[in-house]
Short mmCIF file of C-alpha atoms and ligand atoms in Angstrom, two decimals:
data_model
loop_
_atom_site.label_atom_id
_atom_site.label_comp_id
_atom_site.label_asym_id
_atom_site.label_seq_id
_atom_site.Cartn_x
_atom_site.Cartn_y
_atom_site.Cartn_z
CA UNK K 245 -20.99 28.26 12.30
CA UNK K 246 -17.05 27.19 11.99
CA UNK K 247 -17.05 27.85 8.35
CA UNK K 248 -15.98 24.50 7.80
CA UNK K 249 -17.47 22.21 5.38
CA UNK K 250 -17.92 19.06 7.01
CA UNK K 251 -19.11 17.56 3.92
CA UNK K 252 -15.92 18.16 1.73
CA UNK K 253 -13.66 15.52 0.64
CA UNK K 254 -10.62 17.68 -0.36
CA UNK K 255 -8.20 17.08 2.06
CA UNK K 256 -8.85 13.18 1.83
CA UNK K 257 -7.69 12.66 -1.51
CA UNK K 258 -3.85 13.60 -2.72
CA UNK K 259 -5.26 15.75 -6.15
CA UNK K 260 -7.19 17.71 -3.48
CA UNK K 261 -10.15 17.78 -5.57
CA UNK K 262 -13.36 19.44 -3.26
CA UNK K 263 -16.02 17.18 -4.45
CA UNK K 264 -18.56 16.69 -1.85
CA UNK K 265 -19.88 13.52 0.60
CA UNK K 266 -23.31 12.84 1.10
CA UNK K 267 -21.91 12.18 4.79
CA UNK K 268 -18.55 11.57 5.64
CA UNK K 269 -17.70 8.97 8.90
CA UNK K 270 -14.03 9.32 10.50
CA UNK K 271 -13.80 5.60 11.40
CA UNK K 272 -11.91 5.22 14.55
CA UNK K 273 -13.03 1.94 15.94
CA UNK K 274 -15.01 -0.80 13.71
CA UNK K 275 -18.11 -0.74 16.17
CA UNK K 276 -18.77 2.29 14.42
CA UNK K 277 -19.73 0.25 11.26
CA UNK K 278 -22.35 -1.36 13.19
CA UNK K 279 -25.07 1.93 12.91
CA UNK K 280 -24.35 2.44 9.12
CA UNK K 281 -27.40 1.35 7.43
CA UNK K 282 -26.01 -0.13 4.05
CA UNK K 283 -22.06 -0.85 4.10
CA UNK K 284 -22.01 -1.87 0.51
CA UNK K 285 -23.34 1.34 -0.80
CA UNK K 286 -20.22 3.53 1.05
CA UNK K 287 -17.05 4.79 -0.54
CA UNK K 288 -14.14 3.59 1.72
CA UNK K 289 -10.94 5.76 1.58
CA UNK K 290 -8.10 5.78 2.98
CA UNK K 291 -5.24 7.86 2.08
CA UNK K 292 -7.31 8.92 -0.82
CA UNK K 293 -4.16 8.38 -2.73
CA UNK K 294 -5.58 6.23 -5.63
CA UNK K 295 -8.85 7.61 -6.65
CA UNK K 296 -9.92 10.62 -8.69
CA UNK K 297 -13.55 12.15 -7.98
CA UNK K 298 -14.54 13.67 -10.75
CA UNK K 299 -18.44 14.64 -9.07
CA UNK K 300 -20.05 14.90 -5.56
CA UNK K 301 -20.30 11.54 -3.73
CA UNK K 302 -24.02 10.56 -3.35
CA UNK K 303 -23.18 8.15 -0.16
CA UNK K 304 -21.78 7.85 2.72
CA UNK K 305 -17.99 7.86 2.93
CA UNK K 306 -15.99 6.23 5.40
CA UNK K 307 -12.42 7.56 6.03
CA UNK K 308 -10.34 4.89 8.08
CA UNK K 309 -8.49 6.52 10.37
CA UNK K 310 -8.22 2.85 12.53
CA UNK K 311 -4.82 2.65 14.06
CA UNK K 312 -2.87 -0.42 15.57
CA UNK K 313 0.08 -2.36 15.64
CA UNK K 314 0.49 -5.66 17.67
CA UNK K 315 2.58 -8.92 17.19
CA UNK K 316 0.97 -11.92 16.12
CA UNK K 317 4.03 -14.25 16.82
CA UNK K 318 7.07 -14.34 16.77
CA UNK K 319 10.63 -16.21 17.08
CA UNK K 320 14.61 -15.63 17.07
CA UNK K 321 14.50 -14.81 13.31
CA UNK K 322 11.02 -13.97 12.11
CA UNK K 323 7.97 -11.54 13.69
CA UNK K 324 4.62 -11.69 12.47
CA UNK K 325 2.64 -7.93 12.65
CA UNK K 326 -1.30 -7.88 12.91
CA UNK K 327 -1.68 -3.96 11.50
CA UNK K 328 -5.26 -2.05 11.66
CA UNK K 329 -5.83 -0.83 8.08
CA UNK K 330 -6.14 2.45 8.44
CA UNK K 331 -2.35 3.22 9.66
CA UNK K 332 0.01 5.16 7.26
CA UNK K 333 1.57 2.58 4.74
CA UNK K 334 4.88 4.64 5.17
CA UNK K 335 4.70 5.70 8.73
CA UNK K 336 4.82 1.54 9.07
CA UNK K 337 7.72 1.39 7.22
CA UNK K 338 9.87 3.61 8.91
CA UNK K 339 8.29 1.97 12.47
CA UNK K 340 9.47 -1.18 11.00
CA UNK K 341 12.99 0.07 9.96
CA UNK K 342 13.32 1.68 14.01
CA UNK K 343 12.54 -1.49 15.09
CA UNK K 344 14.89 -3.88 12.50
CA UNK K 345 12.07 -5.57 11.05
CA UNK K 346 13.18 -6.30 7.41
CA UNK K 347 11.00 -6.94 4.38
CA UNK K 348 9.25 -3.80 3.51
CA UNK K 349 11.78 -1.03 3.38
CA UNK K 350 11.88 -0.87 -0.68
CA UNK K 351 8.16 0.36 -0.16
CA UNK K 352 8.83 3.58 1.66
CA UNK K 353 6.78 6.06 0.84
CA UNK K 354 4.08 4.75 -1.30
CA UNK K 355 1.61 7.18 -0.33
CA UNK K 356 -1.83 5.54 1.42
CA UNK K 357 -3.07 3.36 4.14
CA UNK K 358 -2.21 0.06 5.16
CA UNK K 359 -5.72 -1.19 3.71
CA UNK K 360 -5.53 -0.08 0.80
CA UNK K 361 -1.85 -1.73 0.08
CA UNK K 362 -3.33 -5.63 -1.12
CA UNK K 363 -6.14 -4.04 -3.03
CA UNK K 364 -3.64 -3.25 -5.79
CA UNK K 365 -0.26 -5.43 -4.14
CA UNK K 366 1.11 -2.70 -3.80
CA UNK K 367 4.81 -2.95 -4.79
CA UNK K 368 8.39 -0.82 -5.64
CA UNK K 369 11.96 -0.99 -6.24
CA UNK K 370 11.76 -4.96 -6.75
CA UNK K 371 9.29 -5.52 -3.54
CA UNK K 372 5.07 -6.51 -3.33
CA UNK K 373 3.18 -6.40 -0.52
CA UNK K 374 2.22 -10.02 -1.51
CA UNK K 375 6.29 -11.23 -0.49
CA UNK K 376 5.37 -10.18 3.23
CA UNK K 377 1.22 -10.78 3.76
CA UNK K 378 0.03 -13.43 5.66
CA UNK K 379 -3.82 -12.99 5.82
CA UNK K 380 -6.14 -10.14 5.35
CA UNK K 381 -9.14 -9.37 7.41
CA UNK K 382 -12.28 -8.24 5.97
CA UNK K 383 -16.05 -7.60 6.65
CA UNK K 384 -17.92 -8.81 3.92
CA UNK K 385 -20.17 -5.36 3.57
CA UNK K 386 -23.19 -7.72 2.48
CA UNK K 387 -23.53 -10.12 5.33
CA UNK K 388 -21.38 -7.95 8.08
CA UNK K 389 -19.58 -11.56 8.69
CA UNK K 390 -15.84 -10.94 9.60
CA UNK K 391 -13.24 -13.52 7.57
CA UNK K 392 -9.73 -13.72 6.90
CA UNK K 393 -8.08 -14.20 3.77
CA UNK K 394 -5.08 -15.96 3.29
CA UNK K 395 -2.47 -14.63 0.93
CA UNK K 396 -3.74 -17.47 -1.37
CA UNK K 397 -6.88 -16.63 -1.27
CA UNK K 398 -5.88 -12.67 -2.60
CA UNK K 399 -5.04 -13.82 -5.72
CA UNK K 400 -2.18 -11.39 -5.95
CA UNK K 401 -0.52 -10.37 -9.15
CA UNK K 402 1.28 -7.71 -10.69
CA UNK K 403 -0.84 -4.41 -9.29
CA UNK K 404 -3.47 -6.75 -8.82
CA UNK K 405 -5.61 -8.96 -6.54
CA UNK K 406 -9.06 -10.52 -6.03
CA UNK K 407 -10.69 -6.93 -4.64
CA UNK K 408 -10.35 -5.64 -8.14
CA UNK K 409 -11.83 -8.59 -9.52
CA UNK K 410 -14.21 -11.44 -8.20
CA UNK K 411 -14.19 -9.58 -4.96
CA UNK K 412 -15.03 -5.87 -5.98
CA UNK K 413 -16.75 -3.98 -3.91
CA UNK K 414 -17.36 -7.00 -1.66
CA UNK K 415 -15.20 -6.94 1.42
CA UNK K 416 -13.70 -3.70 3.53
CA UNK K 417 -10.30 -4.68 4.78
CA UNK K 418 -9.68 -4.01 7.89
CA UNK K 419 -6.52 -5.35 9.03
CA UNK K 420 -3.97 -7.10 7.75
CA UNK K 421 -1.11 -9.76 8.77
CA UNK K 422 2.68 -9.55 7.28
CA UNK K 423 5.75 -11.52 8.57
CA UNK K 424 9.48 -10.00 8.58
CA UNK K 425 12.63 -10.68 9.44
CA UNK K 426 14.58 -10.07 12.79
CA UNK K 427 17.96 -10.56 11.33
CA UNK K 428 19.82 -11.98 8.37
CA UNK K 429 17.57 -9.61 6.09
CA UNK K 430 17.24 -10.54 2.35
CA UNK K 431 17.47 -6.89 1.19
CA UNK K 432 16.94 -6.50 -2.44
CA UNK K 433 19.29 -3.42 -3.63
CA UNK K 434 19.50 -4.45 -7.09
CA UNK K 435 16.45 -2.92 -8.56
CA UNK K 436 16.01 0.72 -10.01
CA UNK K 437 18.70 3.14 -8.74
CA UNK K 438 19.19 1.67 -4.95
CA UNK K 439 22.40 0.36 -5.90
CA UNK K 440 23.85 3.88 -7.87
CA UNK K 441 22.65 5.58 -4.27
CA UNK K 442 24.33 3.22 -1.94
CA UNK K 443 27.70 3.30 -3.69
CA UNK K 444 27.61 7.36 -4.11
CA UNK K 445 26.52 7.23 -0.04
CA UNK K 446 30.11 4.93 0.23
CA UNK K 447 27.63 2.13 1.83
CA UNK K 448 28.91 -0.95 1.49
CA UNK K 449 27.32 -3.29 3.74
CA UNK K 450 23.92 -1.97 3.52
CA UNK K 451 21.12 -2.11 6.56
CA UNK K 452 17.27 -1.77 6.35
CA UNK K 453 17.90 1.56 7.21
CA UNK K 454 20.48 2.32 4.13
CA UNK K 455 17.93 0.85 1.54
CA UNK K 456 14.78 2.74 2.89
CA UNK K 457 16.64 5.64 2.96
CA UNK K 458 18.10 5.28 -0.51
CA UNK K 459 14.13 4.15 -1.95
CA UNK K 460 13.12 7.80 -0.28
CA UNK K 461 15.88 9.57 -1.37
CA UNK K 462 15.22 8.47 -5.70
CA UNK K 463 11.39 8.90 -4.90
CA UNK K 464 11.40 12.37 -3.61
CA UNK K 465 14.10 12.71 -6.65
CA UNK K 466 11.34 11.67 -9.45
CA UNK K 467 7.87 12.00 -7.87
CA UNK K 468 6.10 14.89 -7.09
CA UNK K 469 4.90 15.35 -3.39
CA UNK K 470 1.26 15.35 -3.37
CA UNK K 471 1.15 17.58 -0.66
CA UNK K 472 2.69 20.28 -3.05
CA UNK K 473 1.27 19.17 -6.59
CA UNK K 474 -1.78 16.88 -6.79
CA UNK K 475 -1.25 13.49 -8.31
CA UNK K 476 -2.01 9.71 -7.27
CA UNK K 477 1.07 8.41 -8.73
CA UNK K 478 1.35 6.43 -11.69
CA UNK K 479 -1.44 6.25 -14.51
CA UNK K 480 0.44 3.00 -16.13
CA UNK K 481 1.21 -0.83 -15.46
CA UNK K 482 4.56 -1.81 -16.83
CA UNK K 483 4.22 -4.67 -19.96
CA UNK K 484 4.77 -7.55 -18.80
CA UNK K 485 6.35 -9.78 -21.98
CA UNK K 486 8.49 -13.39 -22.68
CA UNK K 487 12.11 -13.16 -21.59
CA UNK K 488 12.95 -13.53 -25.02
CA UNK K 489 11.33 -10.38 -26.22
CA UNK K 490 13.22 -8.93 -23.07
CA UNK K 491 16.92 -10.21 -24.23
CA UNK K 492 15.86 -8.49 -27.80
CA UNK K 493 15.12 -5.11 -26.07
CA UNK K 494 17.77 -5.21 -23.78
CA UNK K 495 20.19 -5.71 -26.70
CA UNK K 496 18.86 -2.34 -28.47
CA UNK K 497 18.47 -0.20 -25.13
CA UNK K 498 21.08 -1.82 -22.48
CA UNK K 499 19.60 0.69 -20.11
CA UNK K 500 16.08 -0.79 -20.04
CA UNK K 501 14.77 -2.39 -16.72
CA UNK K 502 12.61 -5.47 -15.51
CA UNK K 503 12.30 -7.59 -12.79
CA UNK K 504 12.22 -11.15 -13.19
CA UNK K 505 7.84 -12.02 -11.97
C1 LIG M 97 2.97 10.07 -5.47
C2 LIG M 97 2.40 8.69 -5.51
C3 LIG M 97 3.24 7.61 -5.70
C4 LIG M 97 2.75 6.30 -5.72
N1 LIG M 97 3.62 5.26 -5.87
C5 LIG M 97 3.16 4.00 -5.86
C6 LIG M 97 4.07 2.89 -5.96
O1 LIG M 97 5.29 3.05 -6.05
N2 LIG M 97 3.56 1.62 -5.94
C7 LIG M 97 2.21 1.39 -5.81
O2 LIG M 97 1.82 0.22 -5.79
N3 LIG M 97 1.33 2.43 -5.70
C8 LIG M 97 1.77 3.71 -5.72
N4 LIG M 97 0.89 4.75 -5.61
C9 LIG M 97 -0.55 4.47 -5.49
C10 LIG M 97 -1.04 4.44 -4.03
O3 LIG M 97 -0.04 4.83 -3.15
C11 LIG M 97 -1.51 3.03 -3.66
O4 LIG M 97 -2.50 2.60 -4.54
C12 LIG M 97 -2.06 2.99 -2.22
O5 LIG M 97 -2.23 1.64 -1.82
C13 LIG M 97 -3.39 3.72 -2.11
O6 LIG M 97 -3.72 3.76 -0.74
P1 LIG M 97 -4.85 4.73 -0.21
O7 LIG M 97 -5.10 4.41 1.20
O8 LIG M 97 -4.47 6.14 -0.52
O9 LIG M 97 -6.07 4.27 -1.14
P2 LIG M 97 -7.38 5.13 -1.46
O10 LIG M 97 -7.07 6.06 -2.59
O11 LIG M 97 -7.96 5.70 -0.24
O12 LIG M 97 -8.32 3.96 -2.00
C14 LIG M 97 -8.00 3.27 -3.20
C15 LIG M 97 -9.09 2.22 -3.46
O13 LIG M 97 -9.07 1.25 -2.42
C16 LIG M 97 -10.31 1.24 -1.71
N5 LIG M 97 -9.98 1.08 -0.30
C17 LIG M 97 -9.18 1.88 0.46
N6 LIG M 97 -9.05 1.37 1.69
C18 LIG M 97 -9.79 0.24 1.73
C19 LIG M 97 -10.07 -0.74 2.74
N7 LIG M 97 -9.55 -0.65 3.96
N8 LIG M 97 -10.87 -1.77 2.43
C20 LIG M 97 -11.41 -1.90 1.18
N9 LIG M 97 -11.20 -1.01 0.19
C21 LIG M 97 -10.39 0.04 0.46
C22 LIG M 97 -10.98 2.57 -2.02
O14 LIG M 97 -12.38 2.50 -1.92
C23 LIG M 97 -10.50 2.81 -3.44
O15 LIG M 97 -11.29 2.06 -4.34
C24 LIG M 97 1.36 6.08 -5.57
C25 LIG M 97 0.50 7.18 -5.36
C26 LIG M 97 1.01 8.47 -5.32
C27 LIG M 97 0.09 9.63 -5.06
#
């Protein structure tokens, strides 16, 4: 006996809560998928960083621990990356910022996995998932059939996409496609604090780098680390309202923030 539970959950989801698995599968390679008798009845985490269990799971649950990075295509000024969905969101930013591929650094350090990111569009400091995805890849957990999604096809809006709605519970992602820049990056520094950051850091002419580093900097400033305090982030959308509505708010609090959808 190792005195380990195998069947505990805890350290796969960020409020560390110990509920129980019925059976829990480390998915390392999707032929693993094949023996599981009923797909559509398993809980699929990730980084367990959006989900509260609140009782034992009474199914099997698949953590995706599937890792890969390749190029698609690319060309002087754009690369498109094919990613496995169960990478580190984050630890793809910051592989993305070594290699001065622009588009995602205002996303650094959303906790999760790369799967989980165009459930919810995952977005920060001005930036969505849905500005970089090309296609997702799924296996409809009904029929086992593999299909791609184009970014379309997602539906995205604001926190949302077609997996929390028509698609629910349909489709496990399990890779997904997103094209970046090479050079001339469109960074966005305007949003949130990025800007306050940059010009107390004496950055002028700001990199990938310099913004990624600034969106970590204000997040480990306001969030808690889940590692040392349990949380899953936010438990609110922002309003979204008319412009107009916006000017009459802005007037009363001139410190008030938006970003034009
Ligand atoms: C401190 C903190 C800060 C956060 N900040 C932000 C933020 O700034 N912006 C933001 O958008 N979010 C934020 N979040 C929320 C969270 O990071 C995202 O929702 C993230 O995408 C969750 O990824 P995950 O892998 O942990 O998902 P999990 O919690 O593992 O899963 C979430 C849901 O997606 C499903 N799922 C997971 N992987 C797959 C897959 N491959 N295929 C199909 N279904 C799947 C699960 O079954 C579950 O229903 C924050 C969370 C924390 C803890």
């Amino acid at each position: 006996m190792s005195g380990i539970n195998t069947k505990s959950l805890q350290r796969y989801n960020t409020f560390g809560i110990a509920a129980e698995a019925k059976e829990i599968v480390l998915l390392t390679a999707l032929e693993q998928l094949e023996v599981i008798p009923q797909l559509e009845s398993c809980l699929f985490i990730g980084g367990g960083s959006n989900i509260l269990l609140t009782q034992d799971v009474n199914c099997t649950v698949v953590i995706n621990k599937t890792r890969g990075i390749c190029t698609v295509s690319e060309d002087d000024h754009d690369i498109e990356l094919a990613v496995a969905s169960g990478e580190n969101w984050h630890d793809l930013v910051l592989w993305c910022v070594d290699n001065n591929y622009g588009g995602i650094e205002n996303m650094s350090l959303i906790p999760g996995s790369v799967g989980a990111a165009p459930m919810q569009n995952i977005g920060a400091y001005g930036k969505e998932i849905k500005d970089v995805l090309t296609y997702v890849k799924v296996v409809n957990l009904k029929t086992r059939e593999t299909i791609y999604l184009t970014n379309a096809e997602c539906k995205f809006g604001y926190r949302d996409s077609i997996f929390k709605k028509d698609a629910k519970g349909q489709y496990f992602i399990t890779e997904i496609g997103i094209r970046l820049t090479k050079k001339n990056h469109l960074l966005n520094t305007s949003y949130g604090d990025i800007e306050n950051y940059l010009h107390q850091n004496g950055v002028t002419t700001p990199t990938i780098r310099d913004v990624s580093n600034a969106v970590i900097a204000i997040r480990q400033s306001k969030l808690p680390d889940p590692t040392e305090l349990g949380n899953s982030g936010s438990f609110f959308k922002n309003p979204i309202i008319e412009q107009a509505h916006f000017d009459t708010l802005k007037a009363k609090f001139p410190e008030i923030k938006a970003i034009q959808l």
